[in-house]
Amino acid sequence: MLFTTVLFLVITTSLSSAALIPTPNHGRSFQQCFYSHHSNNHTQVVIPRNSPLYSPLLNSSIRNNRFLNSSYHSLSKPEFIVNPTRESHIQATIICVKRSGFQVRTRSGGHDYEGLSYSSSTHQKFVLVDLSNFRSIEVDIENETAWVETGATLGELYYRIAEKSRVHGFPAGSCPTVGVGGHFSGGGFGTIFRKYGLAADRVMDARIVDANGEIMDRNSMGEDLFWAIRGGGGASFGVILAWKVELVPVPEIVTIFSVSRIVEQGGVQVFQKWQNVSHNLPKKLFLHAVIKPNNGTIQFVFVGLFLGRVKELLPLMEERFPELGLAAESSQEVSWIQSVMYFAGFAVNNISSKALLNRTSTFDGFFKAKSDYTSEPISGLGLEGLFKRVLEQESSMLILTPYGGRMGEIPDSETPFPHRRGYIYKIQYIVTWDTEEETSLHMRWIRELYEYMAPYVSKAPRAAYYNYRDLDLGRNGKNDDSYERARIWGLKYFNGNFDRLVRVKTAVDPSNFFWNEQSIPVLASH
């Protein structure tokens, strides 16, 4: 810590008079600045485009092939990738990037749906800070907390918790290769969120590097900034180094189950009942629905987690949702970590939980996703049109996540994530494809589906989930109208919390150093 502080003072002193404008040679200026303070092994830390290390590292956590080809939407690649191994590397990067006139982008897991953590649709040159080396996890079972570095994945976090305890868990997402840096800072849904809220709701402290290269914790950053990074997108405010989170109790034995129905088996009627009951079920019961085409018909898959045993689950379902027809043979009692593996797509009985430590994604293709929220069941007429459109696209899928429970108890302004009470479920629309030539066709399909759904979902604003980033909702400008531009998409993600996020951003990053196409804007000075 002393070394970090001294280094920060040296760098800031040497750069205090530097104008924050592009220099004639951006790259040399940035490298010289960084190397002057980190002379040892810098070739493994600052990686230019002409390095043989560049492409393997850049592509290592690109999770969507739409962004592997830089010709897509004229995307720009980073001029340099910084692969830090210590916090002082990140501090030096921020300060030297400012001196050199670059922008900066940060990547923890690479799951940004629009690739903004590692690519840019502008011509502004940027440096990518890849945080995959920051993956330490310290679990403290006695105090029921954990410190998690920003480059750790959800799978790694779950595994480390389960190493220490069979009766502790954490309410975050189901994809094990997602990095905690972006996931927590955007909200973070999971299978136990109806019981415990979002991942962001369980953040107790954080460490962040701000636009001046200073490292701050909750106490030194203040409650406004701490509020903003728990659901407002950390990349708008700084570089998240680590999160301190509160673990939650889980039973030693939980129950997982799945029931599938097609239209010809009464699937539509079961789904209509799901719309009415899923958000009213007990908090410890999570039951989401998946809608997808299957051999010319619509398949409905209802997948659940119950924080209890089968003998308690079956009579509950018979009372509250008999139409589902849940039977003992469709259910399985497992440990919580096995339930994590189940929702991640692993065969629970045949694979070790160490599979959660694999950071390589099993998906290798192109995709586009969008999101919606609904406050009331979609009508039969609306469903008829929806199913017709889903049948047009064999590689499409809708994931519907029920609300209620704890989500209805947390005030909308508690964190920047506003979509709490009043909603019955969230919709994620997904379409996948295999080749770049198919991109236009599939992008058009999902945009037309989204337009069709407008009458059946939330309005004024039409709500969207920030972690399912969607540039179709709008993009920032780089001039005085950026606030008005950002407000178009900002209200959809953050509703009434957007203006507070703007005020925090203006206070902590008035020069808008941490900018991207959907970062929180600053208020223009008058």
PDB file of C-alpha atoms in Angstrom, residues 194-440:
ATOM      1  CA  ARG A 194     -36.528 -13.352  -5.052  1.00  0.00           C
ATOM      2  CA  LYS A 195     -35.259 -14.334  -1.593  1.00  0.00           C
ATOM      3  CA  TYR A 196     -32.226 -12.055  -1.250  1.00  0.00           C
ATOM      4  CA  GLY A 197     -32.353  -9.370  -3.939  1.00  0.00           C
ATOM      5  CA  LEU A 198     -29.669  -8.592  -6.493  1.00  0.00           C
ATOM      6  CA  ALA A 199     -25.914  -9.011  -6.218  1.00  0.00           C
ATOM      7  CA  ALA A 200     -25.628  -5.216  -5.962  1.00  0.00           C
ATOM      8  CA  ASP A 201     -27.959  -5.258  -2.960  1.00  0.00           C
ATOM      9  CA  ARG A 202     -25.404  -7.377  -1.077  1.00  0.00           C
ATOM     10  CA  VAL A 203     -22.346  -5.203  -1.734  1.00  0.00           C
ATOM     11  CA  MET A 204     -20.933  -3.854   1.539  1.00  0.00           C
ATOM     12  CA  ASP A 205     -17.766  -2.101   0.353  1.00  0.00           C
ATOM     13  CA  ALA A 206     -15.700  -1.581  -2.772  1.00  0.00           C
ATOM     14  CA  ARG A 207     -12.297  -0.381  -3.902  1.00  0.00           C
ATOM     15  CA  ILE A 208     -12.097   1.810  -6.993  1.00  0.00           C
ATOM     16  CA  VAL A 209      -9.521   3.802  -8.962  1.00  0.00           C
ATOM     17  CA  ASP A 210     -10.999   7.177  -9.882  1.00  0.00           C
ATOM     18  CA  ALA A 211     -10.257   9.518 -12.797  1.00  0.00           C
ATOM     19  CA  ASN A 212      -7.316  11.000 -10.883  1.00  0.00           C
ATOM     20  CA  GLY A 213      -5.694   7.611 -10.332  1.00  0.00           C
ATOM     21  CA  GLU A 214      -6.553   7.542  -6.637  1.00  0.00           C
ATOM     22  CA  ILE A 215      -7.680   4.368  -4.881  1.00  0.00           C
ATOM     23  CA  MET A 216     -10.742   4.780  -2.687  1.00  0.00           C
ATOM     24  CA  ASP A 217     -12.907   2.549  -0.534  1.00  0.00           C
ATOM     25  CA  ARG A 218     -16.459   3.145   0.625  1.00  0.00           C
ATOM     26  CA  ASN A 219     -15.372   5.488   3.381  1.00  0.00           C
ATOM     27  CA  SER A 220     -13.154   7.680   1.205  1.00  0.00           C
ATOM     28  CA  MET A 221     -15.346   7.664  -1.909  1.00  0.00           C
ATOM     29  CA  GLY A 222     -18.463   8.689   0.013  1.00  0.00           C
ATOM     30  CA  GLU A 223     -21.985   7.311  -0.059  1.00  0.00           C
ATOM     31  CA  ASP A 224     -23.027   8.985  -3.327  1.00  0.00           C
ATOM     32  CA  LEU A 225     -20.358   7.264  -5.393  1.00  0.00           C
ATOM     33  CA  PHE A 226     -20.809   4.019  -3.468  1.00  0.00           C
ATOM     34  CA  TRP A 227     -24.520   4.203  -4.319  1.00  0.00           C
ATOM     35  CA  ALA A 228     -23.788   4.868  -7.997  1.00  0.00           C
ATOM     36  CA  ILE A 229     -21.495   1.900  -8.629  1.00  0.00           C
ATOM     37  CA  ARG A 230     -24.007  -0.608  -7.210  1.00  0.00           C
ATOM     38  CA  GLY A 231     -26.258  -0.776 -10.250  1.00  0.00           C
ATOM     39  CA  GLY A 232     -25.314   2.333 -12.226  1.00  0.00           C
ATOM     40  CA  GLY A 233     -22.413   0.782 -14.104  1.00  0.00           C
ATOM     41  CA  GLY A 234     -18.993   1.040 -12.495  1.00  0.00           C
ATOM     42  CA  ALA A 235     -17.195   1.827 -15.764  1.00  0.00           C
ATOM     43  CA  SER A 236     -18.806   5.288 -15.829  1.00  0.00           C
ATOM     44  CA  PHE A 237     -17.090   6.256 -12.592  1.00  0.00           C
ATOM     45  CA  GLY A 238     -13.746   4.483 -12.390  1.00  0.00           C
ATOM     46  CA  VAL A 239     -12.020   1.129 -12.409  1.00  0.00           C
ATOM     47  CA  ILE A 240     -13.505  -1.240  -9.847  1.00  0.00           C
ATOM     48  CA  LEU A 241     -10.739  -3.195  -8.109  1.00  0.00           C
ATOM     49  CA  ALA A 242     -12.718  -5.352  -5.693  1.00  0.00           C
ATOM     50  CA  TRP A 243     -16.067  -5.818  -3.988  1.00  0.00           C
ATOM     51  CA  LYS A 244     -16.840  -6.798  -0.421  1.00  0.00           C
ATOM     52  CA  VAL A 245     -20.089  -8.746  -0.401  1.00  0.00           C
ATOM     53  CA  GLU A 246     -22.410 -10.217   2.178  1.00  0.00           C
ATOM     54  CA  LEU A 247     -22.981 -13.952   1.869  1.00  0.00           C
ATOM     55  CA  VAL A 248     -26.470 -15.362   2.384  1.00  0.00           C
ATOM     56  CA  PRO A 249     -27.698 -18.547   4.103  1.00  0.00           C
ATOM     57  CA  VAL A 250     -28.891 -21.446   1.968  1.00  0.00           C
ATOM     58  CA  PRO A 251     -30.171 -24.867   3.058  1.00  0.00           C
ATOM     59  CA  GLU A 252     -27.776 -27.791   2.937  1.00  0.00           C
ATOM     60  CA  ILE A 253     -30.247 -29.464   0.581  1.00  0.00           C
ATOM     61  CA  VAL A 254     -32.204 -27.616  -2.125  1.00  0.00           C
ATOM     62  CA  THR A 255     -34.437 -28.878  -4.920  1.00  0.00           C
ATOM     63  CA  ILE A 256     -34.073 -28.306  -8.650  1.00  0.00           C
ATOM     64  CA  PHE A 257     -36.737 -29.217 -11.192  1.00  0.00           C
ATOM     65  CA  SER A 258     -37.742 -28.793 -14.815  1.00  0.00           C
ATOM     66  CA  VAL A 259     -41.002 -29.346 -16.677  1.00  0.00           C
ATOM     67  CA  SER A 260     -41.396 -29.011 -20.446  1.00  0.00           C
ATOM     68  CA  ARG A 261     -44.617 -28.584 -22.428  1.00  0.00           C
ATOM     69  CA  ILE A 262     -45.297 -27.885 -26.077  1.00  0.00           C
ATOM     70  CA  VAL A 263     -48.400 -26.215 -27.471  1.00  0.00           C
ATOM     71  CA  GLU A 264     -50.008 -29.572 -28.227  1.00  0.00           C
ATOM     72  CA  GLN A 265     -49.572 -30.591 -24.559  1.00  0.00           C
ATOM     73  CA  GLY A 266     -51.384 -27.532 -23.236  1.00  0.00           C
ATOM     74  CA  GLY A 267     -48.218 -25.467 -22.972  1.00  0.00           C
ATOM     75  CA  VAL A 268     -49.960 -22.177 -23.711  1.00  0.00           C
ATOM     76  CA  GLN A 269     -52.446 -22.673 -20.881  1.00  0.00           C
ATOM     77  CA  VAL A 270     -49.665 -23.608 -18.450  1.00  0.00           C
ATOM     78  CA  PHE A 271     -47.718 -20.516 -19.454  1.00  0.00           C
ATOM     79  CA  GLN A 272     -50.759 -18.286 -18.986  1.00  0.00           C
ATOM     80  CA  LYS A 273     -51.104 -19.623 -15.446  1.00  0.00           C
ATOM     81  CA  TRP A 274     -47.360 -19.075 -14.901  1.00  0.00           C
ATOM     82  CA  GLN A 275     -47.845 -15.406 -15.783  1.00  0.00           C
ATOM     83  CA  ASN A 276     -50.337 -15.068 -12.948  1.00  0.00           C
ATOM     84  CA  VAL A 277     -48.700 -17.111 -10.197  1.00  0.00           C
ATOM     85  CA  SER A 278     -44.895 -17.099 -10.570  1.00  0.00           C
ATOM     86  CA  HIS A 279     -44.382 -13.671  -8.975  1.00  0.00           C
ATOM     87  CA  ASN A 280     -46.700 -14.544  -6.086  1.00  0.00           C
ATOM     88  CA  LEU A 281     -44.974 -17.779  -5.076  1.00  0.00           C
ATOM     89  CA  PRO A 282     -43.002 -17.911  -1.795  1.00  0.00           C
ATOM     90  CA  LYS A 283     -39.640 -16.114  -1.829  1.00  0.00           C
ATOM     91  CA  LYS A 284     -37.714 -19.346  -1.571  1.00  0.00           C
ATOM     92  CA  LEU A 285     -39.193 -20.639  -4.826  1.00  0.00           C
ATOM     93  CA  PHE A 286     -37.787 -19.440  -8.153  1.00  0.00           C
ATOM     94  CA  LEU A 287     -39.532 -20.614 -11.326  1.00  0.00           C
ATOM     95  CA  HIS A 288     -38.570 -19.046 -14.612  1.00  0.00           C
ATOM     96  CA  ALA A 289     -39.934 -19.841 -18.060  1.00  0.00           C
ATOM     97  CA  VAL A 290     -38.147 -20.320 -21.368  1.00  0.00           C
ATOM     98  CA  ILE A 291     -40.003 -20.006 -24.672  1.00  0.00           C
ATOM     99  CA  LYS A 292     -38.384 -21.340 -27.838  1.00  0.00           C
ATOM    100  CA  PRO A 293     -39.272 -22.923 -31.179  1.00  0.00           C
ATOM    101  CA  ASN A 294     -38.998 -26.695 -31.468  1.00  0.00           C
ATOM    102  CA  ASN A 295     -39.749 -28.616 -34.671  1.00  0.00           C
ATOM    103  CA  GLY A 296     -42.517 -26.329 -35.835  1.00  0.00           C
ATOM    104  CA  THR A 297     -44.157 -25.769 -32.460  1.00  0.00           C
ATOM    105  CA  ILE A 298     -43.516 -23.666 -29.369  1.00  0.00           C
ATOM    106  CA  GLN A 299     -41.833 -25.303 -26.393  1.00  0.00           C
ATOM    107  CA  PHE A 300     -42.252 -23.960 -22.864  1.00  0.00           C
ATOM    108  CA  VAL A 301     -39.626 -25.013 -20.337  1.00  0.00           C
ATOM    109  CA  PHE A 302     -40.270 -24.192 -16.672  1.00  0.00           C
ATOM    110  CA  VAL A 303     -37.104 -24.461 -14.603  1.00  0.00           C
ATOM    111  CA  GLY A 304     -37.078 -23.982 -10.844  1.00  0.00           C
ATOM    112  CA  LEU A 305     -35.064 -23.842  -7.651  1.00  0.00           C
ATOM    113  CA  PHE A 306     -36.645 -24.378  -4.251  1.00  0.00           C
ATOM    114  CA  LEU A 307     -34.707 -23.593  -1.085  1.00  0.00           C
ATOM    115  CA  GLY A 308     -36.003 -26.701   0.633  1.00  0.00           C
ATOM    116  CA  ARG A 309     -36.754 -30.384   0.065  1.00  0.00           C
ATOM    117  CA  VAL A 310     -38.996 -32.185  -2.402  1.00  0.00           C
ATOM    118  CA  LYS A 311     -41.480 -33.238   0.276  1.00  0.00           C
ATOM    119  CA  GLU A 312     -42.209 -29.569   0.963  1.00  0.00           C
ATOM    120  CA  LEU A 313     -42.131 -28.459  -2.675  1.00  0.00           C
ATOM    121  CA  LEU A 314     -44.631 -30.912  -4.163  1.00  0.00           C
ATOM    122  CA  PRO A 315     -47.650 -30.057  -1.979  1.00  0.00           C
ATOM    123  CA  LEU A 316     -46.854 -26.362  -2.401  1.00  0.00           C
ATOM    124  CA  MET A 317     -46.909 -26.673  -6.188  1.00  0.00           C
ATOM    125  CA  GLU A 318     -50.032 -28.813  -6.105  1.00  0.00           C
ATOM    126  CA  GLU A 319     -51.765 -26.053  -4.167  1.00  0.00           C
ATOM    127  CA  ARG A 320     -50.437 -23.010  -6.044  1.00  0.00           C
ATOM    128  CA  PHE A 321     -49.680 -24.263  -9.559  1.00  0.00           C
ATOM    129  CA  PRO A 322     -51.285 -27.683 -10.201  1.00  0.00           C
ATOM    130  CA  GLU A 323     -51.402 -27.022 -13.956  1.00  0.00           C
ATOM    131  CA  LEU A 324     -47.631 -27.510 -14.118  1.00  0.00           C
ATOM    132  CA  GLY A 325     -48.003 -31.138 -13.071  1.00  0.00           C
ATOM    133  CA  LEU A 326     -44.749 -31.234 -11.129  1.00  0.00           C
ATOM    134  CA  ALA A 327     -43.876 -34.760 -10.024  1.00  0.00           C
ATOM    135  CA  ALA A 328     -41.134 -36.226  -7.865  1.00  0.00           C
ATOM    136  CA  GLU A 329     -39.380 -37.721 -10.893  1.00  0.00           C
ATOM    137  CA  SER A 330     -38.991 -34.216 -12.373  1.00  0.00           C
ATOM    138  CA  SER A 331     -37.280 -32.984  -9.205  1.00  0.00           C
ATOM    139  CA  GLN A 332     -33.884 -33.614  -7.650  1.00  0.00           C
ATOM    140  CA  GLU A 333     -32.443 -32.807  -4.243  1.00  0.00           C
ATOM    141  CA  VAL A 334     -28.930 -31.375  -4.477  1.00  0.00           C
ATOM    142  CA  SER A 335     -26.532 -29.069  -2.670  1.00  0.00           C
ATOM    143  CA  TRP A 336     -26.635 -25.348  -3.433  1.00  0.00           C
ATOM    144  CA  ILE A 337     -23.406 -25.520  -5.463  1.00  0.00           C
ATOM    145  CA  GLN A 338     -24.929 -28.342  -7.529  1.00  0.00           C
ATOM    146  CA  SER A 339     -27.933 -26.124  -8.217  1.00  0.00           C
ATOM    147  CA  VAL A 340     -25.517 -23.475  -9.475  1.00  0.00           C
ATOM    148  CA  MET A 341     -24.051 -26.021 -11.877  1.00  0.00           C
ATOM    149  CA  TYR A 342     -27.520 -27.094 -12.993  1.00  0.00           C
ATOM    150  CA  PHE A 343     -28.534 -23.567 -13.984  1.00  0.00           C
ATOM    151  CA  ALA A 344     -25.162 -23.136 -15.687  1.00  0.00           C
ATOM    152  CA  GLY A 345     -26.010 -26.077 -17.936  1.00  0.00           C
ATOM    153  CA  PHE A 346     -23.813 -28.766 -16.387  1.00  0.00           C
ATOM    154  CA  ALA A 347     -24.846 -32.357 -15.716  1.00  0.00           C
ATOM    155  CA  VAL A 348     -25.117 -32.210 -11.941  1.00  0.00           C
ATOM    156  CA  ASN A 349     -24.324 -35.838 -11.171  1.00  0.00           C
ATOM    157  CA  ASN A 350     -21.404 -36.374 -13.534  1.00  0.00           C
ATOM    158  CA  ILE A 351     -19.187 -33.283 -13.337  1.00  0.00           C
ATOM    159  CA  SER A 352     -17.125 -31.896 -10.464  1.00  0.00           C
ATOM    160  CA  SER A 353     -17.905 -28.397  -9.256  1.00  0.00           C
ATOM    161  CA  LYS A 354     -14.357 -27.526 -10.355  1.00  0.00           C
ATOM    162  CA  ALA A 355     -15.913 -27.045 -13.789  1.00  0.00           C
ATOM    163  CA  LEU A 356     -17.057 -23.669 -12.455  1.00  0.00           C
ATOM    164  CA  LEU A 357     -13.410 -22.566 -12.470  1.00  0.00           C
ATOM    165  CA  ASN A 358     -13.192 -22.868 -16.256  1.00  0.00           C
ATOM    166  CA  ARG A 359     -13.181 -19.322 -17.661  1.00  0.00           C
ATOM    167  CA  THR A 360     -13.711 -20.463 -21.263  1.00  0.00           C
ATOM    168  CA  SER A 361     -17.238 -19.881 -22.533  1.00  0.00           C
ATOM    169  CA  THR A 362     -19.028 -22.822 -24.131  1.00  0.00           C
ATOM    170  CA  PHE A 363     -20.833 -20.483 -26.560  1.00  0.00           C
ATOM    171  CA  ASP A 364     -19.043 -19.792 -29.840  1.00  0.00           C
ATOM    172  CA  GLY A 365     -21.275 -17.779 -32.127  1.00  0.00           C
ATOM    173  CA  PHE A 366     -23.078 -14.516 -32.790  1.00  0.00           C
ATOM    174  CA  PHE A 367     -25.974 -13.163 -30.751  1.00  0.00           C
ATOM    175  CA  LYS A 368     -28.135 -10.142 -30.071  1.00  0.00           C
ATOM    176  CA  ALA A 369     -30.285  -9.652 -26.975  1.00  0.00           C
ATOM    177  CA  LYS A 370     -32.879  -7.176 -25.746  1.00  0.00           C
ATOM    178  CA  SER A 371     -34.911  -6.830 -22.561  1.00  0.00           C
ATOM    179  CA  ASP A 372     -38.345  -5.775 -21.343  1.00  0.00           C
ATOM    180  CA  TYR A 373     -40.407  -5.665 -18.164  1.00  0.00           C
ATOM    181  CA  THR A 374     -44.101  -6.282 -17.786  1.00  0.00           C
ATOM    182  CA  SER A 375     -46.541  -5.293 -15.060  1.00  0.00           C
ATOM    183  CA  GLU A 376     -49.409  -7.486 -16.211  1.00  0.00           C
ATOM    184  CA  PRO A 377     -49.839 -10.765 -18.071  1.00  0.00           C
ATOM    185  CA  ILE A 378     -49.567 -10.616 -21.843  1.00  0.00           C
ATOM    186  CA  SER A 379     -52.988 -11.170 -23.383  1.00  0.00           C
ATOM    187  CA  GLY A 380     -53.896 -14.219 -25.422  1.00  0.00           C
ATOM    188  CA  LEU A 381     -53.913 -12.123 -28.580  1.00  0.00           C
ATOM    189  CA  GLY A 382     -50.490 -10.738 -27.724  1.00  0.00           C
ATOM    190  CA  LEU A 383     -49.121 -14.223 -27.094  1.00  0.00           C
ATOM    191  CA  GLU A 384     -50.499 -15.456 -30.401  1.00  0.00           C
ATOM    192  CA  GLY A 385     -48.515 -12.819 -32.291  1.00  0.00           C
ATOM    193  CA  LEU A 386     -45.438 -13.435 -30.150  1.00  0.00           C
ATOM    194  CA  PHE A 387     -45.445 -17.176 -30.800  1.00  0.00           C
ATOM    195  CA  LYS A 388     -45.918 -16.601 -34.532  1.00  0.00           C
ATOM    196  CA  ARG A 389     -42.777 -14.472 -34.609  1.00  0.00           C
ATOM    197  CA  VAL A 390     -40.765 -16.888 -32.475  1.00  0.00           C
ATOM    198  CA  LEU A 391     -41.604 -19.687 -34.920  1.00  0.00           C
ATOM    199  CA  GLU A 392     -40.090 -17.601 -37.716  1.00  0.00           C
ATOM    200  CA  GLN A 393     -36.659 -17.822 -36.102  1.00  0.00           C
ATOM    201  CA  GLU A 394     -35.434 -21.287 -35.098  1.00  0.00           C
ATOM    202  CA  SER A 395     -32.455 -19.935 -33.141  1.00  0.00           C
ATOM    203  CA  SER A 396     -34.493 -17.617 -30.935  1.00  0.00           C
ATOM    204  CA  MET A 397     -35.330 -17.867 -27.257  1.00  0.00           C
ATOM    205  CA  LEU A 398     -37.151 -15.846 -24.601  1.00  0.00           C
ATOM    206  CA  ILE A 399     -36.174 -16.126 -20.932  1.00  0.00           C
ATOM    207  CA  LEU A 400     -38.825 -14.834 -18.535  1.00  0.00           C
ATOM    208  CA  THR A 401     -37.736 -14.191 -14.956  1.00  0.00           C
ATOM    209  CA  PRO A 402     -40.443 -13.798 -12.281  1.00  0.00           C
ATOM    210  CA  TYR A 403     -40.360 -10.903  -9.867  1.00  0.00           C
ATOM    211  CA  GLY A 404     -42.062 -10.506  -6.500  1.00  0.00           C
ATOM    212  CA  GLY A 405     -40.577 -11.612  -3.212  1.00  0.00           C
ATOM    213  CA  ARG A 406     -37.696  -9.513  -1.918  1.00  0.00           C
ATOM    214  CA  MET A 407     -37.615  -7.415  -5.097  1.00  0.00           C
ATOM    215  CA  GLY A 408     -40.949  -5.870  -4.207  1.00  0.00           C
ATOM    216  CA  GLU A 409     -39.686  -4.849  -0.756  1.00  0.00           C
ATOM    217  CA  ILE A 410     -36.624  -2.809  -1.770  1.00  0.00           C
ATOM    218  CA  PRO A 411     -37.244   0.867  -2.636  1.00  0.00           C
ATOM    219  CA  ASP A 412     -36.579   1.811  -6.258  1.00  0.00           C
ATOM    220  CA  SER A 413     -34.008   4.391  -5.163  1.00  0.00           C
ATOM    221  CA  GLU A 414     -32.061   2.097  -2.804  1.00  0.00           C
ATOM    222  CA  THR A 415     -29.555   1.518  -5.597  1.00  0.00           C
ATOM    223  CA  PRO A 416     -29.487   2.858  -9.183  1.00  0.00           C
ATOM    224  CA  PHE A 417     -31.284  -0.317 -10.337  1.00  0.00           C
ATOM    225  CA  PRO A 418     -34.936   0.868 -10.282  1.00  0.00           C
ATOM    226  CA  HIS A 419     -36.972  -2.083 -11.570  1.00  0.00           C
ATOM    227  CA  ARG A 420     -38.386  -3.399  -8.306  1.00  0.00           C
ATOM    228  CA  ARG A 421     -42.007  -3.385  -7.199  1.00  0.00           C
ATOM    229  CA  GLY A 422     -44.874  -3.389  -9.661  1.00  0.00           C
ATOM    230  CA  TYR A 423     -43.326  -5.741 -12.206  1.00  0.00           C
ATOM    231  CA  ILE A 424     -44.361  -9.368 -12.539  1.00  0.00           C
ATOM    232  CA  TYR A 425     -41.509 -10.555 -14.739  1.00  0.00           C
ATOM    233  CA  LYS A 426     -38.532  -9.553 -16.864  1.00  0.00           C
ATOM    234  CA  ILE A 427     -38.096 -10.698 -20.468  1.00  0.00           C
ATOM    235  CA  GLN A 428     -34.807 -11.353 -22.218  1.00  0.00           C
ATOM    236  CA  TYR A 429     -35.064 -11.860 -25.978  1.00  0.00           C
ATOM    237  CA  ILE A 430     -32.120 -13.686 -27.561  1.00  0.00           C
ATOM    238  CA  VAL A 431     -31.301 -14.730 -31.100  1.00  0.00           C
ATOM    239  CA  THR A 432     -28.125 -16.556 -32.137  1.00  0.00           C
ATOM    240  CA  TRP A 433     -26.491 -17.331 -35.477  1.00  0.00           C
ATOM    241  CA  ASP A 434     -23.322 -18.853 -36.905  1.00  0.00           C
ATOM    242  CA  THR A 435     -21.879 -16.614 -39.626  1.00  0.00           C
ATOM    243  CA  GLU A 436     -21.330 -12.910 -40.190  1.00  0.00           C
ATOM    244  CA  GLU A 437     -23.383 -13.035 -43.385  1.00  0.00           C
ATOM    245  CA  GLU A 438     -26.494 -13.826 -41.316  1.00  0.00           C
ATOM    246  CA  THR A 439     -26.105 -10.808 -39.035  1.00  0.00           C
ATOM    247  CA  SER A 440     -28.456  -8.374 -40.785  1.00  0.00           C
TER     248      SER A 440
END
